[in-house]
CSV table of C-alpha atoms and ligand atoms in Angstrom, one decimal:
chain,number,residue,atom,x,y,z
A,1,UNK,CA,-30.9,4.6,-10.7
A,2,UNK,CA,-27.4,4.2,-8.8
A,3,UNK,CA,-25.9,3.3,-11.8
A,4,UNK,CA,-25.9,6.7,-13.6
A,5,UNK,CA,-24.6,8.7,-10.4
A,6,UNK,CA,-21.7,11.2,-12.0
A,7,UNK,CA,-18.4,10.9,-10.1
A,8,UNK,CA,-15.5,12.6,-9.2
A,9,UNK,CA,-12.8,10.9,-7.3
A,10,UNK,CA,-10.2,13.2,-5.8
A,11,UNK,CA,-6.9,11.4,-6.5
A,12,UNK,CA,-5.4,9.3,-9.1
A,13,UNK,CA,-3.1,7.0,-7.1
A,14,UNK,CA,-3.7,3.9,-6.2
A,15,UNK,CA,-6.8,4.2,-4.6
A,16,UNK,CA,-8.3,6.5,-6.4
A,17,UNK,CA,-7.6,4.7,-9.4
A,18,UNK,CA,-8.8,1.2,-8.3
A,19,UNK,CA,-11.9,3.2,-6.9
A,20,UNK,CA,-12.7,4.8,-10.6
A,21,UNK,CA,-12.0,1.7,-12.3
A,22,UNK,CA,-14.8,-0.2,-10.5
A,23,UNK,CA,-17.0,2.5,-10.7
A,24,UNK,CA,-16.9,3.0,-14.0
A,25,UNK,CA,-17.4,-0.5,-14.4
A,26,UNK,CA,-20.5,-0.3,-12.2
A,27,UNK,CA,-21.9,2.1,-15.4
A,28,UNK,CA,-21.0,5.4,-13.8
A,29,UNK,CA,-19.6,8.2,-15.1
A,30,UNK,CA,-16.4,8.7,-13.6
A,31,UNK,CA,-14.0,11.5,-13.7
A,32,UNK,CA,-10.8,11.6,-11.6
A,33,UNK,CA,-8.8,14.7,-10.9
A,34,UNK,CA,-5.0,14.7,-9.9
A,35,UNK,CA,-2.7,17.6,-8.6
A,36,UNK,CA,0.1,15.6,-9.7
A,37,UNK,CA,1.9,16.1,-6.2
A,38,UNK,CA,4.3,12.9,-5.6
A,39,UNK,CA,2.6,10.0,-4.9
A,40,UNK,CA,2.9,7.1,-2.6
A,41,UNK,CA,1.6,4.8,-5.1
A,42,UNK,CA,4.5,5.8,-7.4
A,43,UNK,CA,7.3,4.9,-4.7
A,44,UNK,CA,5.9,1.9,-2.8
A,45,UNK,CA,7.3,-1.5,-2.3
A,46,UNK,CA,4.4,-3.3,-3.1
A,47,UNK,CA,4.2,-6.0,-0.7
A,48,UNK,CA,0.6,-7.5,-0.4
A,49,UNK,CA,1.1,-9.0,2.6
A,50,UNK,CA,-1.3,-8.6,6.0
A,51,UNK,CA,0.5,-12.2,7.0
A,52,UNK,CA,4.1,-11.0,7.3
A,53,UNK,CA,3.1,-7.7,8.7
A,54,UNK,CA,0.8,-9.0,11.7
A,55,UNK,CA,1.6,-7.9,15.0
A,56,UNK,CA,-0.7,-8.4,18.3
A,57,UNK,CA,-3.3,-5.4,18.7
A,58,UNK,CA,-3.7,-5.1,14.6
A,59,UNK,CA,-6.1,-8.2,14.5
A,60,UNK,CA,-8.5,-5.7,12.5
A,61,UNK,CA,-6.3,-4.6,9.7
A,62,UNK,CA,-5.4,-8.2,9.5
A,63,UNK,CA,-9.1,-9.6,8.4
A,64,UNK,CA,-9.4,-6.7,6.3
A,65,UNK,CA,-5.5,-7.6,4.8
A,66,UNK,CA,-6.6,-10.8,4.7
A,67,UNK,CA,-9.8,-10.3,3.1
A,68,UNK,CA,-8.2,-7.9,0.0
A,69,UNK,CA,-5.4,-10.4,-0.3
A,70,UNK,CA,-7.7,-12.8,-1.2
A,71,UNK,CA,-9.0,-10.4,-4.1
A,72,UNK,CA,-6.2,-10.2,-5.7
A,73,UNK,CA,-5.5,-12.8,-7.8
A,74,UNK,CA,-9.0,-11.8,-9.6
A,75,UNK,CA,-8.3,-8.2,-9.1
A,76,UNK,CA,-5.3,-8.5,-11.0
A,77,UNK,CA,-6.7,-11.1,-13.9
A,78,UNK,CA,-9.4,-8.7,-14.7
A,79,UNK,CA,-6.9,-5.8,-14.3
A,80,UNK,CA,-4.9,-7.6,-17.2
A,81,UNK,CA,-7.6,-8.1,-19.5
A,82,UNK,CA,-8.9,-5.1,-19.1
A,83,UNK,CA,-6.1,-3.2,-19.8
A,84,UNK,CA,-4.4,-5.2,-22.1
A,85,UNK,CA,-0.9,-5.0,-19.8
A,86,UNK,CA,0.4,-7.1,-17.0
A,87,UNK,CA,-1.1,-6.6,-13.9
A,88,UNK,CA,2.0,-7.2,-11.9
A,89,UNK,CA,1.1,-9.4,-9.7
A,90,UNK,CA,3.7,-11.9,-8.1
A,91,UNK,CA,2.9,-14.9,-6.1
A,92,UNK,CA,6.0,-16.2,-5.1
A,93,UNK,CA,5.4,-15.4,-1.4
A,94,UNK,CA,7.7,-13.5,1.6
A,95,UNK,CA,10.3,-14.8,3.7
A,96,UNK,CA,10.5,-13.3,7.2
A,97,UNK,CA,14.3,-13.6,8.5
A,98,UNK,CA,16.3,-12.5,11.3
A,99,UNK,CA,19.9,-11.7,12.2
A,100,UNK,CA,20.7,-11.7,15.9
A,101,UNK,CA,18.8,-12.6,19.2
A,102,UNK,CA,16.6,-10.4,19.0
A,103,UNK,CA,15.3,-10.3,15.5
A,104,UNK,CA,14.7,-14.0,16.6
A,105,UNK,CA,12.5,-13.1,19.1
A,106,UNK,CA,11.0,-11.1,17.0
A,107,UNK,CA,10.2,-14.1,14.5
A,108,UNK,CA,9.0,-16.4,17.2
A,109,UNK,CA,6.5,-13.6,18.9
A,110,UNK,CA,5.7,-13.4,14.7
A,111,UNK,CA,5.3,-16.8,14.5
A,112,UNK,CA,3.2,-17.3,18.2
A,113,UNK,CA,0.5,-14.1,17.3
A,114,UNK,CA,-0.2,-15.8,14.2
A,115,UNK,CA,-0.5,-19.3,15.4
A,116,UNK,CA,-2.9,-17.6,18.3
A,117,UNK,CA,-5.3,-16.1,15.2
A,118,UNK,CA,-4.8,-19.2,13.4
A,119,UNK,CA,-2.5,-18.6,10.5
A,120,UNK,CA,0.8,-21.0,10.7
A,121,UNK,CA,3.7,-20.2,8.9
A,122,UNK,CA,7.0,-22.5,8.7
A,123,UNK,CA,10.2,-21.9,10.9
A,124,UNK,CA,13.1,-22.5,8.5
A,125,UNK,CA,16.7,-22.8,10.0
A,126,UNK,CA,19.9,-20.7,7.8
A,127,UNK,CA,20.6,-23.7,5.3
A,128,UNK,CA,16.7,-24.2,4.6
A,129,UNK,CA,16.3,-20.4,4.0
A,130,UNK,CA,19.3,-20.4,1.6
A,131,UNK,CA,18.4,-23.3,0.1
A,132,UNK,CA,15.1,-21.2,-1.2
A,133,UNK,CA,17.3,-18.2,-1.4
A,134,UNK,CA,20.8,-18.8,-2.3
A,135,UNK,CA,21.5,-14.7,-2.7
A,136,UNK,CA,20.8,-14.7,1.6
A,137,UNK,CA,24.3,-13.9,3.4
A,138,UNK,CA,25.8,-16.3,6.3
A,139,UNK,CA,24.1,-13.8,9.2
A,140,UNK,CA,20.8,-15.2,8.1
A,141,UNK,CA,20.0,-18.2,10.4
A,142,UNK,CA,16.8,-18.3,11.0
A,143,UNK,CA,13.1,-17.4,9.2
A,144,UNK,CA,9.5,-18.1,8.3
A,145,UNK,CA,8.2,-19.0,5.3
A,146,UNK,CA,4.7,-16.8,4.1
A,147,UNK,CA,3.8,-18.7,1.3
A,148,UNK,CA,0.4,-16.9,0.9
A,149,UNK,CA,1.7,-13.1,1.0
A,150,UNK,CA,1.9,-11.9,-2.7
A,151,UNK,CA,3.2,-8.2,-4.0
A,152,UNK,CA,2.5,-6.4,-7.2
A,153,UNK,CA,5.1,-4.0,-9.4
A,154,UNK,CA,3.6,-0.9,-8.0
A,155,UNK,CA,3.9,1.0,-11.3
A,156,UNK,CA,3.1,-1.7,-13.5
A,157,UNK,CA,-0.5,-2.0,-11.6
A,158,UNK,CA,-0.8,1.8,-11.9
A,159,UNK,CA,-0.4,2.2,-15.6
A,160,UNK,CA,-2.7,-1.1,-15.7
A,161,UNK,CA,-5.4,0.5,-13.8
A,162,UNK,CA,-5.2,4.5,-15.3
A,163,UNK,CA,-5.2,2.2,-18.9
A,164,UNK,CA,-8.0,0.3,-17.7
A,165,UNK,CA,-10.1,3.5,-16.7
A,166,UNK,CA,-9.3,5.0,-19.9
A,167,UNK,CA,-10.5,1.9,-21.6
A,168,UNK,CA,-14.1,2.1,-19.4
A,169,UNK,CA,-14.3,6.6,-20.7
A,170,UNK,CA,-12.8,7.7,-17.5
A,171,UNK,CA,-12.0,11.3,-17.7
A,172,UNK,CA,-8.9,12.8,-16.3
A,173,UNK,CA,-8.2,16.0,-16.0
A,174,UNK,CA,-5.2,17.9,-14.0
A,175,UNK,CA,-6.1,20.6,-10.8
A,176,UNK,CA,-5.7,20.7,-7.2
A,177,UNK,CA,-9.1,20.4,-5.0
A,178,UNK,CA,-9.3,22.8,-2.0
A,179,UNK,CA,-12.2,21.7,-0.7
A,180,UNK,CA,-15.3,18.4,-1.3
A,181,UNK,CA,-18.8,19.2,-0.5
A,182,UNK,CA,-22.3,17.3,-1.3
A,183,UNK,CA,-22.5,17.7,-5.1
A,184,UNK,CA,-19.6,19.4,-5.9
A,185,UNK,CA,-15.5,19.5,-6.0
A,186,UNK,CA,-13.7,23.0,-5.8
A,187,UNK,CA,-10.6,23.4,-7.4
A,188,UNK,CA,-8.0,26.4,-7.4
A,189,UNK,CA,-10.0,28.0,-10.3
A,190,UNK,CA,-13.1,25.5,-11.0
A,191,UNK,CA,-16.0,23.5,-9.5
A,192,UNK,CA,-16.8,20.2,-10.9
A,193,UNK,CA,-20.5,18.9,-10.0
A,194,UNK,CA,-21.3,15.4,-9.4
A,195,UNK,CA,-23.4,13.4,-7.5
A,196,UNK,CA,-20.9,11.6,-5.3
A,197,UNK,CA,-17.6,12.5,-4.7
A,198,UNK,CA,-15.2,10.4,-3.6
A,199,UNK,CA,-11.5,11.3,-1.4
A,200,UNK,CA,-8.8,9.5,-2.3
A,201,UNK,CA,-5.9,12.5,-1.9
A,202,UNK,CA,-3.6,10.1,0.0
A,203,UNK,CA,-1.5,12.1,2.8
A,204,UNK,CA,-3.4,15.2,1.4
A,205,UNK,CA,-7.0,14.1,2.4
A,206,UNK,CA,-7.5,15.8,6.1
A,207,UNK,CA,-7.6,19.2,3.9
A,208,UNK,CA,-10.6,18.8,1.8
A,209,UNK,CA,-13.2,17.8,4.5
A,210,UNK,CA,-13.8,18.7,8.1
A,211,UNK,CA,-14.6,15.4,9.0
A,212,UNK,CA,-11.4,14.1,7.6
A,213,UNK,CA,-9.6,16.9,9.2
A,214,UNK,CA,-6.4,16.1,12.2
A,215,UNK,CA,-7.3,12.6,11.0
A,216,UNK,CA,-5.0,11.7,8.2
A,217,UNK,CA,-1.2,12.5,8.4
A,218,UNK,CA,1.3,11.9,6.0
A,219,UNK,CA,3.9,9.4,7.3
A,220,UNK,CA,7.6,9.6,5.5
A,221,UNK,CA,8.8,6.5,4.0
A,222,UNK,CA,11.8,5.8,1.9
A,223,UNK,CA,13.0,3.2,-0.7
A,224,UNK,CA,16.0,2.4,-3.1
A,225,UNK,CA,15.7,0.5,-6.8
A,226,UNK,CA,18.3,-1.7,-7.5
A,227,UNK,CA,18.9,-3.5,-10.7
A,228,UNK,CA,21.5,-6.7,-10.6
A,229,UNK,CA,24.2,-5.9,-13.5
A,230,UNK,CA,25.7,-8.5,-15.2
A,231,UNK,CA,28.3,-11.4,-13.2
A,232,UNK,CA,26.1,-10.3,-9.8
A,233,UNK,CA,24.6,-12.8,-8.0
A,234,UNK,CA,20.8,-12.4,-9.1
A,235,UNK,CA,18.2,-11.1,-6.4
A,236,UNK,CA,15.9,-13.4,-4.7
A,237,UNK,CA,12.4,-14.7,-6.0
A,238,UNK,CA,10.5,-13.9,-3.5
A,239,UNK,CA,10.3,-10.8,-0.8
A,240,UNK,CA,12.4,-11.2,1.4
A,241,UNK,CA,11.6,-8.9,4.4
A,242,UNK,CA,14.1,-8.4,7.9
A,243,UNK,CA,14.2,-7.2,11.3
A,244,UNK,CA,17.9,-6.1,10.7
A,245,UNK,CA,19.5,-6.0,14.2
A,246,UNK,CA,15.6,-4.6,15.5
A,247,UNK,CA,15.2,-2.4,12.3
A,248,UNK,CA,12.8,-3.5,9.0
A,249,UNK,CA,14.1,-3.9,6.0
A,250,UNK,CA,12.2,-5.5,3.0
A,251,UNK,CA,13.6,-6.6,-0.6
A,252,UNK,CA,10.6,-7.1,-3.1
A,253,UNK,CA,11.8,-8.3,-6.5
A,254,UNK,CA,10.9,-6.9,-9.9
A,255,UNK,CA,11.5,-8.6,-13.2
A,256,UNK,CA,14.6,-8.0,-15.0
A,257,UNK,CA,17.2,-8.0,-12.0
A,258,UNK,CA,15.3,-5.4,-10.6
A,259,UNK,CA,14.9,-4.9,-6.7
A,260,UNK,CA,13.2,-2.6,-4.3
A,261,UNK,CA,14.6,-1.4,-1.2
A,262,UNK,CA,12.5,-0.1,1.6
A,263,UNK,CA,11.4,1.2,3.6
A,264,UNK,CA,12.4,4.0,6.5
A,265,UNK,CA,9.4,5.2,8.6
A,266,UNK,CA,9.4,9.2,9.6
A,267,UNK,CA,6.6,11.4,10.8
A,268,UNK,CA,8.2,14.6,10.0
A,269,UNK,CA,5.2,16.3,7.9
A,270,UNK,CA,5.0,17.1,4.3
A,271,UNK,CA,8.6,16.3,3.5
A,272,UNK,CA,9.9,14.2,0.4
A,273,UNK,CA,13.1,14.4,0.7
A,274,UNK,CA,15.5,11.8,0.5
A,275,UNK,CA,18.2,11.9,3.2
A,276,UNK,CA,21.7,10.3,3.4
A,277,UNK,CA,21.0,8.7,6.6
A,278,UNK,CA,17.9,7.0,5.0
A,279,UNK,CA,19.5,5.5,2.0
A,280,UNK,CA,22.6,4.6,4.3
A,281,UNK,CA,20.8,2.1,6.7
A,282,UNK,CA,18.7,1.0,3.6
A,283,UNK,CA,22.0,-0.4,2.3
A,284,UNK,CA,23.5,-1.6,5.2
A,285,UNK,CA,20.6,-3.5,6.6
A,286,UNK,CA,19.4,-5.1,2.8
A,287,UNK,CA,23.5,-5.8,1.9
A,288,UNK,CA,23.7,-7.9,5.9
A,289,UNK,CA,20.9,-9.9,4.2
A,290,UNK,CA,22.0,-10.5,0.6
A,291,UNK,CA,25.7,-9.2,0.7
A,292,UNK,CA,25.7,-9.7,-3.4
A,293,UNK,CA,23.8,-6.4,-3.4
A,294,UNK,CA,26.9,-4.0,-3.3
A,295,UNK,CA,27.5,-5.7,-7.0
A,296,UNK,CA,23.7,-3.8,-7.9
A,297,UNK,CA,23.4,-0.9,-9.5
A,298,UNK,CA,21.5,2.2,-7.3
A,299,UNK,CA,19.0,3.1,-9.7
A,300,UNK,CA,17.0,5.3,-8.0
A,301,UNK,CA,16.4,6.8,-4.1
A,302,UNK,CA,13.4,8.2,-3.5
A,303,UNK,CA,10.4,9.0,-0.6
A,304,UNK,CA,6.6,9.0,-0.5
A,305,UNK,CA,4.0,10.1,2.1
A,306,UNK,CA,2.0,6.9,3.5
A,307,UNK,CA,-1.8,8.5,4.7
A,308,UNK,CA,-1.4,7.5,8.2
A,309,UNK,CA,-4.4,6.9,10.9
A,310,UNK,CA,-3.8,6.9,14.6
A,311,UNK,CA,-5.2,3.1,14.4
A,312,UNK,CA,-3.4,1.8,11.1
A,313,UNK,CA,-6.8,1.7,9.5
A,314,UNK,CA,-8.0,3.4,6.4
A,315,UNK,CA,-11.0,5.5,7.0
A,316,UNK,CA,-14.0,4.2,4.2
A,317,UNK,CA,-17.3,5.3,3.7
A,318,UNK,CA,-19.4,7.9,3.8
A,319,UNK,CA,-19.0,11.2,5.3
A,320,UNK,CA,-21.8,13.0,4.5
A,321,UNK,CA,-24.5,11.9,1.9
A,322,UNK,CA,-22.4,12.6,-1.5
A,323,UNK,CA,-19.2,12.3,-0.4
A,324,UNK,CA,-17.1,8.9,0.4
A,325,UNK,CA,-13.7,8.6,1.7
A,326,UNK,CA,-11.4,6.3,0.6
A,327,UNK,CA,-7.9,7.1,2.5
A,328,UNK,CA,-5.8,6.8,5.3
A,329,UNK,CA,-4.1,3.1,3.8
A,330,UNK,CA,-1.0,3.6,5.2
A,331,UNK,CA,1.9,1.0,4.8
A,332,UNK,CA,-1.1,-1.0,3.2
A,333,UNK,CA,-2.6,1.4,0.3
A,334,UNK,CA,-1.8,-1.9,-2.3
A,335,UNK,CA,-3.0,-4.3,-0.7
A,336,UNK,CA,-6.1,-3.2,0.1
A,337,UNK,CA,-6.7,-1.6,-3.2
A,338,UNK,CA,-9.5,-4.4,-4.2
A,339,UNK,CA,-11.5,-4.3,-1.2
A,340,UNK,CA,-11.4,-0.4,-1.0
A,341,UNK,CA,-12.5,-0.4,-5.0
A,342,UNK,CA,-15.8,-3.2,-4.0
A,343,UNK,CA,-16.3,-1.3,-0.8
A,344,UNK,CA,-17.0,2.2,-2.9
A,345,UNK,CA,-19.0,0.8,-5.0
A,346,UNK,CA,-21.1,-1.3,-2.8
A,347,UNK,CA,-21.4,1.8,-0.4
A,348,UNK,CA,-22.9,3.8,-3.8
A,349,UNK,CA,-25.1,0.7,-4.7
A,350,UNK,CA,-26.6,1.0,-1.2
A,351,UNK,CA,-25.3,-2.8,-0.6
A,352,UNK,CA,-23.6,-3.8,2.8
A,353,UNK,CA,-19.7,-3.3,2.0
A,354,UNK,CA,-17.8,-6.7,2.9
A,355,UNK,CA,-17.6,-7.6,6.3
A,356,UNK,CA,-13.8,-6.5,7.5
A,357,UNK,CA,-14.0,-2.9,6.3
A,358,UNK,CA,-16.8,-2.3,9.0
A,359,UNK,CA,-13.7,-1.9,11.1
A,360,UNK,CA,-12.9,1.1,8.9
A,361,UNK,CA,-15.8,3.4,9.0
A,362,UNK,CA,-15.1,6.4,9.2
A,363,UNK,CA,-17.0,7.2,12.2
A,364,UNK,CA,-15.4,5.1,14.5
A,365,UNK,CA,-13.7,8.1,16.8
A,366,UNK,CA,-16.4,10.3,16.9
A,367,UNK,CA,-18.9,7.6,17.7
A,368,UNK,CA,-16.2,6.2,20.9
A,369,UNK,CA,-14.8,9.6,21.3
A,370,UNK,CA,-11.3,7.8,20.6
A,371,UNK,CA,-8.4,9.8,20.1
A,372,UNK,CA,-7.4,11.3,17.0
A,373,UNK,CA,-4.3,10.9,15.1
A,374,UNK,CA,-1.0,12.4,16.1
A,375,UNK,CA,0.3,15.1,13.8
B,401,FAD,C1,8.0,4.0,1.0
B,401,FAD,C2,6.7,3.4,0.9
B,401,FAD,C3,6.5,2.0,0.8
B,401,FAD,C4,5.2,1.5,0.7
B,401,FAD,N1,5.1,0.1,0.5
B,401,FAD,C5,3.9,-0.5,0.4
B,401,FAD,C6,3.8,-1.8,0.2
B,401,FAD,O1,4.7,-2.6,0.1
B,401,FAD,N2,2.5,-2.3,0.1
B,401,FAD,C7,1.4,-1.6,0.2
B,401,FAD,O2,0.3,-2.1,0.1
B,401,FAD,N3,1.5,-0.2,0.4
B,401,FAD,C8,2.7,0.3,0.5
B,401,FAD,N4,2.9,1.7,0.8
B,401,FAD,C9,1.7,2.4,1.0
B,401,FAD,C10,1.0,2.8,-0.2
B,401,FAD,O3,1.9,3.3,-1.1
B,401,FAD,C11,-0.1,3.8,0.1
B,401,FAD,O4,-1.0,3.4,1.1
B,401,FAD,C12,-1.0,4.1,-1.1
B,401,FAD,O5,-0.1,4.4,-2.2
B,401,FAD,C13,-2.0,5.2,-0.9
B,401,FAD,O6,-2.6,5.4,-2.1
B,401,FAD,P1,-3.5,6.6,-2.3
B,401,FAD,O7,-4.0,6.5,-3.7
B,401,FAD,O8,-4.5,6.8,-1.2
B,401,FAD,O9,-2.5,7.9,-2.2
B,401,FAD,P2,-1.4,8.4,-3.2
B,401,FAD,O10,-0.7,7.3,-3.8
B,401,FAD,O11,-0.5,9.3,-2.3
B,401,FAD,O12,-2.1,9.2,-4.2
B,401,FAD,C14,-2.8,10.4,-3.9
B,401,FAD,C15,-3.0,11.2,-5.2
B,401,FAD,O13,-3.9,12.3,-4.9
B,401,FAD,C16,-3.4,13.4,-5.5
B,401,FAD,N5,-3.8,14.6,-4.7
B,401,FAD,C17,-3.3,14.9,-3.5
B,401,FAD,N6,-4.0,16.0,-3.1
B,401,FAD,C18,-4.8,16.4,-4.0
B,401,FAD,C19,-5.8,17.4,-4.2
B,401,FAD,N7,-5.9,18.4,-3.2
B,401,FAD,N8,-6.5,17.5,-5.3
B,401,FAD,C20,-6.3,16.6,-6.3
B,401,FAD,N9,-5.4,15.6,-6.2
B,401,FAD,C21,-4.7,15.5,-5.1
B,401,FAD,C22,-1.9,13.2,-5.6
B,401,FAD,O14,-1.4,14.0,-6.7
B,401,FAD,C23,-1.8,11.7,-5.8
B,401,FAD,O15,-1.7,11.4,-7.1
B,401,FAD,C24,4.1,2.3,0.8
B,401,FAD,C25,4.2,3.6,0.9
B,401,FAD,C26,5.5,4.2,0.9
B,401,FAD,C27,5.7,5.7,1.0
């Protein structure tokens, strides 16, 4: 039987997590093994939301965005109970604002593609948009409301899941992979055997399989953590995301005052610095929109490696018989946690996976001969 397939998923960030959790609740054994490199999981912003972040061309990773949105709020309910901690999830929706003429134009092409694959969002003029957000500053005069885009505490849902796991016998155990064949992982100085293995290294997937190889690339973001001290004015509710004068800028709330600050977008390779520059037009594009933020304290600065495609789509599903892939999320590796979870297992149960993550077969280069990612 399916069910008492042995495991191993390369990779205990988000992914890999969400991937081990379901299986284990599918009655496998599951065993997931981390090289505790820095994580993107660990830095992200945790926006869930395939609404704000639409753009003409992307109509793909929007169903599938949609499609894990709409997970969530079960995702995260059985994440809770399971775990016995909060999930994280927030569902006070995203604001989309602009500053000058051409973040406008920004909004209304925004607003127009949407409208054109039938999602509507509101227009909201300066005083409406403060009226919902009192902390916005004066430059703010015009937005859309996303009442349906959610986000999660990134690090909340990761000690939920890992505690979750744990609950269901997961193993953990620490080591680097080098390299994933049919029925077996190698590590540095070990080979684990299992039946299925399953790729979730993030930015560091294209080493441990040909067929992954060129394909995934790790794509530089960083973020800031803010926390409101007492007498500041306290952060918004709800994300509230930018162009800034043509660059993005997103604030996602956390409880307690807390804020996160992100994101810059680099492909510069396997590099986790954080750079002055970064942090600088962080601040200066998140303070134009809520100017009470130079009251916050910096809590911390730091940078994660999205796994990048050349399409923006993850690559999931088999690559060979015994070995899945589950990578290549990008800005999106959150949000699409749930559907890459039921997509593994349905892929090992021999069931159809759900209808949007055809679009993310991994095959879909070699079969058009399209072009692979940049590096
Ligand atoms: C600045 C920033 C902001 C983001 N904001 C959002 C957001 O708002 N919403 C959203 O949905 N997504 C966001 N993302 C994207 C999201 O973080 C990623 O898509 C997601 O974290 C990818 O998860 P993962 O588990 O595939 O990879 P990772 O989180 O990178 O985890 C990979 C794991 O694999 C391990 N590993 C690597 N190589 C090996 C190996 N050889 N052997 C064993 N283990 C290995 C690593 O130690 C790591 O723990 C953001 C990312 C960044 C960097």
């Amino acid at each position: 039987m399916n069910q008492q397939q042995t495991v191993v998923v390369v990779g205990g960030g988000v992914i890999g997590l969400s991937a081990a959790w379901q299986l284990a609740r599918s009655g496998r054994a599951v065993r997931v093994v981390d090289s505790g490199q820095r994580a993107a999981s660990w830095v992200a912003g945790g926006m869930l939301a395939p609404i704000a972040e639409a753009w003409p061309g992307e109509e793909e990773l929007l169903e599938l965005g949609a499609a894990s949105l709409a997970r969530w709020p079960e995702f995260a309910a059985e994440l809770a109970a399971a775990s016995g901690l909060p999930s994280g999830l927030r569902t006070e929706g995203t604001l989309v604002v602009g500053v000058d003429g051409a973040d406008r134009a920004d909004l209304d092409r925004l607003a127009a593609h949407l409208a054109h694959v039938g999602r509507s969002v509101t227009p909201l003029g300066g005083r409406e948009l403060r009226r919902r957000e009192p902390s916005l500053g004066p430059a703010v005069r015009r937005g859309l409301e996303v009442p349906g885009d959610l986000a999660v505490d990134n690090r909340l849902a990761l000690a939920a899941l890992r505690a979750a796991a744990v609950n269901l016998g997961v193993e953990f155990c620490d080591g680097r992979a080098v390299r994933v064949r049919p029925g077996e992982v190698e590590l540095d100085e070990d080979v684990l055997r299992c039946d299925v293995a399953v790729i979730a290294a993030g930015a560091h997937s294209a080493e441990l399989h040909p067929a992954l190889a060129g394909r995934v690339r790790p794509v530089k973001g960083e973020v800031l953590r803010l926390r409101a001290r007492p007498g500041a004015l306290p952060p918004p509710s709800r994300t509230v995301r930018g162009p800034v004068h043509g660059r993005q800028v997103y604030l996602v709330p956390r409880d307690e005052g807390g804020l996160v600050v992100g994101a810059t977008q680099h492909d510069v390779g396997f590099d986790t610095d954080t750079t002055l520059g970064g942090v600088r037009d962080l601040i200066a594009d998140a303070e134009r929109l809520v100017p009470g933020l130079t009251e916050y304290a910096l809590v911390e600065a730091s940078a994660g490696l999205r796994p990048g495609t050349h399409d923006n789509l993850p690559l999931l599903g088999e690559l060979e018989p015994g070995v899945l892939a589950a990578t290549g999320h990008h800005r999106n590796g959150f949000l699409l946690a749930p559907l890459t979870a039921d997509a593994v297992v349905a892929e090992l149960d021999g069931r159809e996976p759900p209808e949007p993550v055809r679009a993310a077969a991994p095959g879909r280069d070699t079969d058009t001969g399209g072009p692979p990612c940049r590096s």
